[in-house]
């Protein structure tokens, strides 16, 4: 049984944290040690609210299990809390942390030469609890002594899902099939990169650490900010594996971008990389498929899921893993014998299915604070600003008398935002800027008003590619984009983003949109992210929710009045 760690240091009389028995942790945002404390608690606590002065975190079981899988133990967690806490940490919470973290790994999935796959318990009563649970009915086979029970290989993923629901996350040590060998080598040129050659590259230290952490863990998720080179982490993992690889991405533009970068950064040729999307159905040693085509239904079935068995894949890469659709979760349960790498800027899922990512893709293997990479110059420093405007009398009356479900759209699409956007862009004349929103009619109006091109879901892939290329080349200074540009689009020159509407209170969307402008700039200038909101409406309410993830990363939003621009 886990023992309660003994705090080795008294609480700091002026620490930035207040740790409470209900697992909430309050952080005084203005405290001189707030940034250090935020970084220290990030591996095991999740931000819930971030108003101006006090940020509220919660220590959740999943966060503790992710921390445990990443190598942190209960003593380390307790030491962090005690070091930064202003008051004594409740002893009951220390016990709860130790017991919760001690649940990870009490059950292990291991390979057995005689029986294939076995669930092994280090604690017999835990195995008894699992055997008697309805959640595991039909998944477990013959009992082998006190500690082992046979598992059918096809149930490996579903069993892990069931066990985490029971509060006993299994450590998967059963290993992986090698897959079909295929040579892949990174084309690194450290000397050229150090000399500033635009064609040369070398893995950055944190990218190398991410690959090492993933590979030693077998499967799991690497969390890095947008602009920090997640694709390179994927390419380096492919080189480490040197096997056939299936890469799952969000859309066709992202698929093309992956293909271009793999050709640039590895020894792979265009003929070795297949694209499996709506337009093409190529299966090659490295195949890039979109989530959309995999989840396409025809007469109640998913005809393209056969792609998963089309080759003996040695590695499966899930780009933007926080967007993994439910059908892909289900088929991932059948792929537990293959190495799986999830790439994302945030583990936040608006559907609350983070535990399924943990079970089916794997635990978080590597994470680094955005501000650390900013301080090291790997991503651009960013200034976040919330611009508040007041609806006019007519708009306020329409808002007040509308149905609840219509209010966000009414406030978010206020025509008053048009002039505010124009003033913001005037402040950044000469810089490449994105205007981002979720309502196409609002964006079309803005595009016409600004004389700027627009990209929406209706824009063809070829047209999108042309507009992105023109934007990168500086031919188009302002580009209006819908949520199709939220993910996996590389626009390194963009330094300004103006958000006029979003997917309600989506935290991951906010992070992705900021990420569009965080590629480091050659002249070292800052990135500016503006979100324009209507005061005292659901627009402002949802904006506060959207900002939570970025607040967790240390980004504070300055609030300014639209009339002061």
Coordinates of C-alpha atoms in Angstrom, one line a residue:
X1 CA 0.0 0.0 0.0
X2 CA 1.3 3.5 -0.7
X3 CA 2.5 5.5 2.3
X4 CA 1.6 9.1 2.9
X5 CA 4.6 11.2 2.0
X6 CA 6.1 13.2 4.8
X7 CA 6.3 16.9 3.9
X8 CA 10.0 17.8 4.2
X9 CA 9.6 21.5 4.5
X10 CA 7.3 23.9 6.4
X11 CA 4.9 26.0 4.3
X12 CA 6.2 29.3 3.0
X13 CA 4.7 32.1 5.1
X14 CA 4.2 34.2 2.0
X15 CA 3.8 31.4 -0.6
X16 CA 1.7 32.0 -3.8
X17 CA -0.5 28.9 -3.3
X18 CA -3.4 28.1 -1.0
X19 CA -4.0 24.3 -1.1
X20 CA -7.5 23.2 0.1
X21 CA -8.8 19.8 1.2
X22 CA -11.3 19.6 -1.8
X23 CA -8.3 19.3 -4.2
X24 CA -8.5 22.9 -5.3
X25 CA -5.4 25.0 -5.4
X26 CA -5.6 28.8 -5.4
X27 CA -2.8 30.7 -7.1
X28 CA -2.2 34.4 -6.4
X29 CA -1.5 35.6 -9.9
X30 CA 0.4 38.8 -8.9
X31 CA 2.8 37.0 -6.5
X32 CA 6.5 37.2 -7.4
X33 CA 6.8 33.4 -7.3
X34 CA 3.5 32.8 -9.2
X35 CA 5.2 31.8 -12.5
X36 CA 7.5 29.3 -10.8
X37 CA 4.5 27.8 -8.8
X38 CA 2.4 27.6 -12.0
X39 CA 5.1 25.7 -13.8
X40 CA 5.6 23.4 -10.8
X41 CA 2.0 22.4 -10.4
X42 CA 1.2 22.2 -14.1
X43 CA 2.1 18.4 -14.4
X44 CA -0.6 17.4 -11.9
X45 CA -3.2 20.2 -11.6
X46 CA -5.7 21.5 -14.1
X47 CA -6.8 25.2 -14.3
X48 CA -10.5 25.7 -13.8
X49 CA -10.9 29.5 -13.5
X50 CA -8.5 32.4 -14.1
X51 CA -9.9 35.8 -13.3
X52 CA -7.6 38.7 -12.7
X53 CA -6.2 38.0 -9.3
X54 CA -6.8 34.4 -8.1
X55 CA -6.5 31.4 -10.4
X56 CA -8.2 28.2 -9.3
X57 CA -6.6 24.8 -10.1
X58 CA -7.9 21.3 -9.3
X59 CA -5.8 18.2 -8.7
X60 CA -7.7 15.5 -10.6
X61 CA -7.0 11.7 -10.6
X62 CA -6.2 11.8 -14.4
X63 CA -3.7 14.6 -13.9
X64 CA -2.0 12.6 -11.1
X65 CA -1.9 9.5 -13.2
X66 CA -0.4 11.4 -16.1
X67 CA 2.2 12.8 -13.7
X68 CA 2.9 9.3 -12.4
X69 CA 3.3 7.9 -15.9
X70 CA 5.7 10.7 -16.7
X71 CA 7.9 9.7 -13.7
X72 CA 6.7 12.0 -10.9
X73 CA 6.0 10.3 -7.6
X74 CA 3.8 11.4 -4.7
X75 CA 6.7 12.8 -2.7
X76 CA 7.6 15.2 -5.5
X77 CA 4.0 16.4 -5.8
X78 CA 3.7 16.9 -2.1
X79 CA 7.0 18.7 -2.0
X80 CA 5.8 21.1 -4.6
X81 CA 2.6 21.8 -2.8
X82 CA 4.3 22.3 0.6
X83 CA 7.1 24.5 -0.9
X84 CA 4.7 27.0 -2.4
X85 CA 1.8 26.8 0.0
X86 CA 1.1 29.8 2.3
X87 CA -0.6 27.6 4.9
X88 CA -0.2 23.9 5.9
X89 CA -1.4 21.5 3.3
X90 CA -4.3 19.4 4.7
X91 CA -3.0 16.0 5.7
X92 CA -6.0 14.2 4.3
X93 CA -5.2 15.6 0.8
X94 CA -1.6 14.4 1.1
X95 CA -2.9 10.9 1.9
X96 CA -5.4 11.1 -1.0
X97 CA -2.6 12.2 -3.5
X98 CA -0.4 9.3 -2.4
X99 CA -3.3 6.8 -2.7
X100 CA -4.5 8.1 -6.1
X101 CA -1.0 8.0 -7.6
X102 CA -0.5 4.6 -6.1
X103 CA -3.4 3.2 -8.1
X104 CA -1.4 3.6 -11.4
X105 CA 0.5 0.5 -12.1
X106 CA -1.1 -1.8 -9.5
X107 CA -2.5 -3.5 -12.6
X108 CA -0.2 -4.3 -15.5
X109 CA -0.7 -5.7 -19.0
X110 CA 2.2 -8.0 -19.8
X111 CA 3.1 -10.4 -22.6
X112 CA 3.1 -14.1 -21.6
X113 CA 4.9 -16.7 -23.7
X114 CA 2.2 -19.3 -23.0
X115 CA -1.0 -17.3 -22.9
X116 CA -0.2 -14.2 -25.1
X117 CA -1.6 -11.3 -23.0
X118 CA -2.1 -11.3 -19.2
X119 CA -3.4 -8.8 -16.7
X120 CA -1.1 -8.9 -13.7
X121 CA -1.9 -7.5 -10.3
X122 CA 0.6 -6.4 -7.6
X123 CA -2.4 -6.4 -5.2
X124 CA -4.7 -9.5 -5.2
X125 CA -7.8 -7.6 -3.8
X126 CA -7.6 -5.2 -6.7
X127 CA -7.7 -8.1 -9.2
X128 CA -10.7 -9.5 -7.3
X129 CA -12.5 -6.2 -7.6
X130 CA -11.9 -6.1 -11.3
X131 CA -13.0 -9.7 -11.9
X132 CA -16.3 -9.0 -10.2
X133 CA -17.0 -5.7 -12.1
X134 CA -19.7 -5.6 -14.8
X135 CA -17.4 -3.3 -16.8
X136 CA -14.9 -6.0 -17.4
X137 CA -17.5 -8.8 -18.1
X138 CA -16.4 -10.9 -21.1
X139 CA -13.0 -9.3 -21.4
X140 CA -11.1 -11.6 -19.1
X141 CA -10.4 -15.3 -19.5
X142 CA -8.7 -18.0 -17.4
X143 CA -7.4 -17.2 -13.9
X144 CA -3.7 -18.0 -13.5
X145 CA -2.9 -18.1 -9.8
X146 CA -3.5 -15.3 -7.4
X147 CA -2.1 -12.4 -9.5
X148 CA -2.7 -13.2 -13.2
X149 CA -5.7 -13.5 -15.5
X150 CA -5.6 -14.1 -19.3
X151 CA -6.8 -11.3 -21.6
X152 CA -7.7 -11.9 -25.2
X153 CA -5.5 -9.6 -27.3
X154 CA -8.5 -8.0 -29.1
X155 CA -9.7 -6.7 -25.7
X156 CA -6.5 -4.9 -24.8
X157 CA -7.8 -1.4 -25.5
X158 CA -11.3 -1.9 -24.2
X159 CA -10.0 -3.4 -21.0
X160 CA -7.8 -0.4 -20.4
X161 CA -10.8 1.9 -21.0
X162 CA -12.9 -0.2 -18.4
X163 CA -10.1 -0.2 -15.9
X164 CA -9.6 3.6 -15.9
X165 CA -13.3 4.0 -15.3
X166 CA -13.0 1.7 -12.3
X167 CA -10.2 3.9 -11.0
X168 CA -7.4 1.4 -11.6
X169 CA -5.5 2.6 -14.7
X170 CA -3.4 -0.2 -16.1
X171 CA 0.3 0.2 -17.0
X172 CA 0.6 -1.4 -20.5
X173 CA 3.9 -3.3 -20.6
X174 CA 2.9 -5.9 -23.2
X175 CA 5.1 -4.5 -25.9
X176 CA 4.4 -3.9 -29.6
X177 CA 4.7 -5.7 -32.9
X178 CA 7.6 -4.4 -35.0
X179 CA 5.6 -3.8 -38.1
X180 CA 6.9 -3.8 -41.6
X181 CA 10.5 -2.4 -41.8
X182 CA 11.0 0.7 -43.9
X183 CA 14.1 2.9 -43.8
X184 CA 13.6 6.5 -42.7
X185 CA 16.4 8.8 -41.7
X186 CA 16.3 12.4 -40.5
X187 CA 18.4 14.8 -42.7
X188 CA 19.9 16.9 -40.0
X189 CA 22.6 19.5 -40.6
X190 CA 23.5 20.9 -37.1
X191 CA 26.4 23.0 -38.5
X192 CA 24.3 24.5 -41.2
X193 CA 21.4 25.2 -38.8
X194 CA 23.8 26.9 -36.4
X195 CA 25.1 29.1 -39.2
X196 CA 21.6 30.2 -40.0
X197 CA 21.1 28.3 -43.3
X198 CA 17.4 28.4 -44.2
X199 CA 17.5 24.9 -45.7
X200 CA 19.4 23.3 -42.8
X201 CA 17.8 22.1 -39.6
X202 CA 18.7 20.2 -36.4
X203 CA 16.4 18.8 -33.8
X204 CA 16.0 21.3 -30.9
X205 CA 16.9 19.9 -27.4
X206 CA 13.2 19.7 -26.3
X207 CA 12.2 17.9 -29.5
X208 CA 14.9 15.3 -28.9
X209 CA 13.7 15.0 -25.3
X210 CA 10.2 14.5 -26.5
X211 CA 11.2 11.7 -28.9
X212 CA 13.2 10.0 -26.2
X213 CA 10.3 10.2 -23.7
X214 CA 7.9 8.8 -26.2
X215 CA 10.1 6.0 -27.4
X216 CA 11.0 4.9 -23.9
X217 CA 7.3 4.9 -22.9
X218 CA 6.3 2.9 -26.0
X219 CA 3.1 4.9 -26.7
X220 CA 1.7 8.1 -25.6
X221 CA 1.2 11.8 -26.2
X222 CA 3.6 14.6 -26.7
X223 CA 2.3 18.1 -25.8
X224 CA 4.0 21.1 -27.4
X225 CA 2.8 24.6 -28.3
X226 CA 1.8 25.4 -31.9
X227 CA 4.9 26.5 -33.7
X228 CA 7.2 24.4 -31.6
X229 CA 7.7 21.8 -34.3
X230 CA 5.4 18.9 -33.5
X231 CA 5.7 17.6 -37.0
X232 CA 9.5 17.3 -36.5
X233 CA 8.9 15.2 -33.4
X234 CA 6.7 13.0 -35.5
X235 CA 9.3 12.7 -38.2
X236 CA 12.1 11.9 -35.7
X237 CA 9.9 9.3 -34.1
X238 CA 9.3 7.7 -37.5
X239 CA 13.1 7.7 -38.1
X240 CA 13.6 6.0 -34.7
X241 CA 11.0 3.4 -35.7
X242 CA 12.0 2.9 -39.3
X243 CA 8.8 1.1 -40.1
X244 CA 5.8 1.7 -42.2
X245 CA 3.8 4.5 -40.7
X246 CA 0.1 5.7 -40.8
X247 CA -0.3 9.4 -40.0
X248 CA -3.9 10.6 -39.2
X249 CA -4.4 14.4 -39.6
X250 CA -7.3 16.9 -39.4
X251 CA -7.7 17.8 -43.1
X252 CA -6.3 17.6 -46.6
X253 CA -4.2 20.8 -46.4
X254 CA -2.6 19.4 -43.2
X255 CA -1.9 16.2 -45.1
X256 CA -0.1 18.1 -47.9
X257 CA 1.9 20.0 -45.3
X258 CA 3.0 16.8 -43.5
X259 CA 4.0 15.3 -46.9
X260 CA 6.1 18.4 -47.8
X261 CA 7.8 18.5 -44.4
X262 CA 8.6 14.7 -44.4
X263 CA 10.2 15.1 -47.9
X264 CA 12.2 18.1 -46.6
X265 CA 13.3 16.7 -43.3
X266 CA 13.8 13.0 -44.0
X267 CA 15.1 10.6 -46.7
X268 CA 11.5 9.8 -47.7
X269 CA 10.6 10.6 -51.3
X270 CA 7.3 11.6 -52.7
X271 CA 6.7 8.1 -54.1
X272 CA 7.0 6.6 -50.7
X273 CA 4.3 8.8 -49.2
X274 CA 0.6 8.2 -49.9
X275 CA -2.3 10.5 -49.4
X276 CA -5.6 9.0 -48.3
X277 CA -8.2 11.7 -48.4
X278 CA -11.4 12.6 -50.2
X279 CA -9.5 13.2 -53.4
X280 CA -6.9 10.4 -53.3
X281 CA -6.7 6.9 -52.0
X282 CA -3.0 6.0 -52.0
X283 CA -1.6 3.4 -49.6
X284 CA 2.2 3.5 -49.4
X285 CA 4.9 2.8 -46.8
X286 CA 4.0 6.1 -45.2
X287 CA 0.3 7.0 -45.6
X288 CA -1.3 10.2 -44.5
X289 CA -5.1 10.0 -44.0
X290 CA -7.6 12.5 -42.7
X291 CA -9.9 11.8 -39.8
X292 CA -12.8 12.8 -42.0
X293 CA -12.3 10.1 -44.6
X294 CA -11.8 7.4 -41.9
X295 CA -15.1 8.4 -40.2
X296 CA -17.0 8.7 -43.5
X297 CA -20.1 6.4 -43.2
X298 CA -21.8 4.6 -46.0
X299 CA -25.0 2.6 -45.3
X300 CA -24.2 2.5 -41.6
X301 CA -20.6 1.3 -42.0
X302 CA -17.1 2.9 -42.2
X303 CA -15.7 1.6 -45.5
X304 CA -12.3 3.2 -45.1
X305 CA -11.4 1.7 -41.7
X306 CA -9.9 -1.1 -43.7
X307 CA -6.9 1.3 -44.2
X308 CA -5.9 0.4 -40.6
X309 CA -5.2 -3.2 -41.8
X310 CA -3.9 -2.3 -45.3
X311 CA -0.3 -2.7 -44.2
X312 CA 1.6 -4.0 -41.2
X313 CA 2.0 -0.5 -39.7
X314 CA 4.8 -0.2 -37.1
X315 CA 3.8 3.3 -36.0
X316 CA 0.6 5.3 -36.0
X317 CA 0.8 9.0 -35.5
X318 CA -2.3 11.0 -34.4
X319 CA -1.9 14.7 -35.2
X320 CA -4.1 17.0 -33.1
X321 CA -5.0 14.1 -30.9
X322 CA -7.4 16.2 -28.8
X323 CA -9.7 16.2 -31.9
X324 CA -9.8 12.4 -32.3
X325 CA -13.4 11.5 -33.4
X326 CA -15.4 8.8 -31.5
X327 CA -15.2 6.3 -34.4
X328 CA -11.4 6.6 -34.4
X329 CA -11.3 6.0 -30.6
X330 CA -13.3 2.8 -31.2
X331 CA -10.9 1.5 -33.9
X332 CA -7.9 2.6 -31.9
X333 CA -9.0 0.1 -29.2
X334 CA -8.1 -2.6 -31.8
X335 CA -4.6 -1.2 -32.5
X336 CA -3.0 -1.6 -29.0
X337 CA -0.2 -3.9 -30.4
X338 CA 1.1 -1.0 -32.5
X339 CA 3.1 2.0 -31.3
X340 CA 0.9 5.1 -31.1
X341 CA 2.1 8.7 -30.9
X342 CA -0.3 11.5 -30.2
X343 CA 0.7 15.1 -31.0
X344 CA -1.2 18.1 -29.6
X345 CA -0.8 21.6 -28.2
X346 CA -3.4 20.8 -25.5
X347 CA -4.9 17.7 -23.9
X348 CA -8.1 19.6 -23.3
X349 CA -11.1 17.9 -25.0
X350 CA -14.4 19.8 -24.9
X351 CA -16.2 16.4 -24.8
X352 CA -14.4 15.4 -21.5
X353 CA -12.9 12.2 -23.0
X354 CA -9.3 12.9 -21.9
X355 CA -9.3 9.5 -20.1
X356 CA -9.8 7.7 -23.4
X357 CA -6.8 9.4 -24.8
X358 CA -4.9 8.2 -21.7
X359 CA -6.2 4.6 -22.1
X360 CA -6.0 4.2 -25.9
X361 CA -3.2 6.4 -27.2
X362 CA -1.2 6.4 -24.0
X363 CA -0.3 8.7 -21.1
X364 CA 1.3 12.1 -21.6
X365 CA 4.9 11.4 -22.2
X366 CA 6.3 14.9 -22.7
X367 CA 5.0 18.4 -22.0
X368 CA 6.8 21.7 -21.7
X369 CA 5.4 25.1 -20.6
X370 CA 4.8 27.5 -23.5
X371 CA 6.5 30.3 -21.6
X372 CA 9.7 28.3 -21.2
X373 CA 10.0 27.9 -25.0
X374 CA 9.2 31.6 -25.4
X375 CA 11.9 32.5 -23.0
X376 CA 14.4 30.3 -25.0
X377 CA 13.4 32.0 -28.3
X378 CA 11.8 28.9 -29.8
X379 CA 8.3 30.5 -30.1
X380 CA 7.4 34.1 -30.5
X381 CA 6.5 36.2 -27.4
X382 CA 2.8 36.9 -27.5
X383 CA 0.6 39.7 -26.2
X384 CA -3.0 38.8 -25.6
X385 CA -5.7 41.5 -25.5
X386 CA -9.4 41.3 -24.9
X387 CA -11.1 44.3 -26.6
X388 CA -14.6 45.0 -25.1
X389 CA -17.3 46.9 -27.0
X390 CA -20.8 47.8 -25.9
X391 CA -23.8 46.8 -28.0
X392 CA -25.9 49.7 -29.1
X393 CA -29.5 50.1 -27.7
X394 CA -31.1 48.2 -30.6
X395 CA -28.7 45.3 -30.3
X396 CA -29.1 45.1 -26.5
X397 CA -32.9 44.9 -26.9
X398 CA -32.6 42.2 -29.5
X399 CA -30.2 40.3 -27.3
X400 CA -32.4 40.7 -24.2
X401 CA -35.6 39.4 -26.0
X402 CA -33.9 36.5 -27.9
X403 CA -34.0 32.9 -26.9
X404 CA -31.0 31.7 -24.8
X405 CA -29.5 29.5 -27.5
X406 CA -29.5 32.5 -30.0
X407 CA -27.8 35.0 -27.7
X408 CA -24.2 34.0 -28.3
X409 CA -24.5 34.3 -32.0
X410 CA -26.3 37.7 -31.7
X411 CA -23.5 39.1 -29.5
X412 CA -20.6 37.5 -31.3
X413 CA -21.7 38.7 -34.7
X414 CA -22.4 42.3 -33.7
X415 CA -21.8 44.7 -36.7
X416 CA -19.9 47.0 -34.3
X417 CA -17.0 44.5 -34.4
X418 CA -16.3 45.5 -38.0
X419 CA -14.9 48.9 -37.1
X420 CA -13.0 47.6 -34.2
X421 CA -11.3 45.0 -36.4
X422 CA -10.4 47.8 -38.9
X423 CA -8.8 49.9 -36.1
X424 CA -6.8 46.9 -34.8
X425 CA -5.4 46.2 -38.2
X426 CA -4.5 49.9 -38.7
X427 CA -2.4 49.6 -35.6
X428 CA -0.4 46.8 -37.2
X429 CA -0.2 48.0 -40.8
X430 CA 2.6 46.3 -42.6
X431 CA 2.3 43.1 -40.5
X432 CA 0.7 39.9 -41.8
X433 CA -2.7 39.4 -40.0
X434 CA -5.4 36.8 -39.7
X435 CA -9.0 37.6 -38.9
X436 CA -10.6 34.5 -37.4
X437 CA -14.2 33.6 -36.6
X438 CA -16.8 30.8 -36.6
X439 CA -19.7 32.4 -38.4
X440 CA -19.3 32.4 -42.2
X441 CA -21.8 35.3 -42.9
X442 CA -19.9 37.5 -40.4
X443 CA -16.6 36.6 -42.0
X444 CA -17.9 37.2 -45.5
X445 CA -19.0 40.7 -44.4
X446 CA -15.6 41.4 -42.8
X447 CA -13.8 40.2 -45.9
X448 CA -15.8 42.4 -48.1
X449 CA -15.4 45.4 -45.8
X450 CA -11.6 44.9 -45.5
X451 CA -11.1 43.9 -49.1
X452 CA -9.4 40.7 -48.0
X453 CA -9.6 37.1 -49.3
X454 CA -11.5 34.6 -47.3
X455 CA -11.1 30.8 -46.6
X456 CA -14.1 28.8 -45.3
X457 CA -15.2 25.2 -45.4
X458 CA -16.6 25.8 -48.9
X459 CA -13.2 26.9 -50.3
X460 CA -11.6 24.2 -52.4
X461 CA -8.4 22.6 -51.2
X462 CA -6.5 24.0 -54.2
X463 CA -7.9 27.5 -53.6
X464 CA -7.0 27.3 -49.9
X465 CA -3.4 26.2 -50.8
X466 CA -3.1 29.1 -53.2
X467 CA -4.3 31.7 -50.7
X468 CA -2.0 30.3 -47.9
X469 CA 0.9 30.4 -50.3
X470 CA 0.1 34.0 -51.3
X471 CA -0.1 34.9 -47.6
X472 CA 3.2 33.3 -46.8
X473 CA 4.8 35.1 -49.8
X474 CA 3.5 38.5 -48.5
X475 CA 1.2 39.0 -51.5
X476 CA -1.9 39.0 -49.2
X477 CA -1.4 41.1 -46.0
X478 CA -4.8 40.2 -44.4
X479 CA -6.5 36.8 -44.6
X480 CA -10.0 36.1 -43.2
X481 CA -10.4 32.5 -42.1
X482 CA -13.0 30.3 -40.5
X483 CA -12.3 27.4 -38.1
X484 CA -10.9 25.4 -41.0
X485 CA -7.6 27.2 -40.3
X486 CA -7.6 26.3 -36.5
X487 CA -5.4 23.3 -36.9
X488 CA -2.1 22.2 -38.5
X489 CA -1.6 25.2 -40.9
X490 CA 1.9 26.6 -41.0
X491 CA 1.8 30.4 -41.6
X492 CA 5.2 31.5 -40.2
X493 CA 5.0 35.1 -41.1
X494 CA 1.6 35.8 -39.4
X495 CA 2.2 38.0 -36.3
X496 CA -1.4 39.4 -35.7
X497 CA -4.6 37.5 -35.1
X498 CA -8.0 39.1 -34.5
X499 CA -10.7 36.7 -33.2
X500 CA -14.3 37.9 -33.7
X501 CA -16.2 34.7 -32.8
X502 CA -15.5 31.1 -31.7
X503 CA -16.9 27.7 -30.9
X504 CA -18.6 29.0 -27.7
X505 CA -16.2 28.4 -24.8
X506 CA -13.7 26.1 -26.5
X507 CA -10.3 26.3 -24.7
X508 CA -8.5 24.2 -27.2
X509 CA -9.7 26.4 -30.1
X510 CA -8.3 29.5 -28.3
X511 CA -4.9 27.8 -27.9
X512 CA -4.9 26.7 -31.5
X513 CA -5.7 30.1 -32.8
X514 CA -3.0 31.8 -30.8
X515 CA -0.7 29.1 -32.1
X516 CA -1.2 30.3 -35.7
X517 CA 0.9 33.4 -34.9
X518 CA 3.6 31.9 -32.6
X519 CA 6.2 30.8 -35.1
X520 CA 9.3 32.8 -34.1
X521 CA 9.8 35.9 -36.3
X522 CA 13.2 36.6 -38.0
X523 CA 13.2 40.1 -36.5
X524 CA 12.2 38.9 -33.0
X525 CA 9.0 40.9 -32.9
X526 CA 6.1 40.0 -30.7
X527 CA 2.9 38.2 -31.8
X528 CA -0.4 40.0 -31.0
X529 CA -3.6 38.1 -30.3
X530 CA -6.8 40.1 -30.0
X531 CA -10.2 38.7 -29.1
X532 CA -13.1 41.2 -29.7
X533 CA -16.1 40.6 -27.4
X534 CA -19.4 42.3 -26.6
X535 CA -19.6 43.4 -23.0
X536 CA -22.2 41.9 -20.5
X537 CA -23.2 39.1 -22.9
X538 CA -22.6 35.4 -23.5
X539 CA -19.8 36.5 -25.8
X540 CA -17.8 37.9 -22.8
X541 CA -18.8 34.9 -20.7
X542 CA -17.6 32.4 -23.2
X543 CA -14.4 34.4 -23.8
X544 CA -13.5 34.0 -20.1
X545 CA -13.9 30.3 -20.4
X546 CA -11.9 30.1 -23.6
X547 CA -8.9 31.9 -22.0
X548 CA -8.5 29.3 -19.2
X549 CA -5.9 27.1 -21.0
X550 CA -3.7 30.0 -22.0
X551 CA -3.9 31.4 -18.5
X552 CA -2.6 28.1 -17.3
X553 CA 0.4 28.6 -19.6
X554 CA 1.0 32.0 -18.1
X555 CA -0.6 34.3 -20.7
X556 CA -2.5 37.2 -19.2
X557 CA -5.1 39.0 -21.2
X558 CA -5.0 42.8 -21.1
X559 CA -8.6 44.2 -21.2
X560 CA -9.0 47.4 -23.2
X561 CA -12.0 49.4 -24.3
X562 CA -12.9 49.4 -28.0
X563 CA -13.3 53.2 -27.8
X564 CA -9.7 53.5 -26.6
X565 CA -8.1 51.9 -29.6

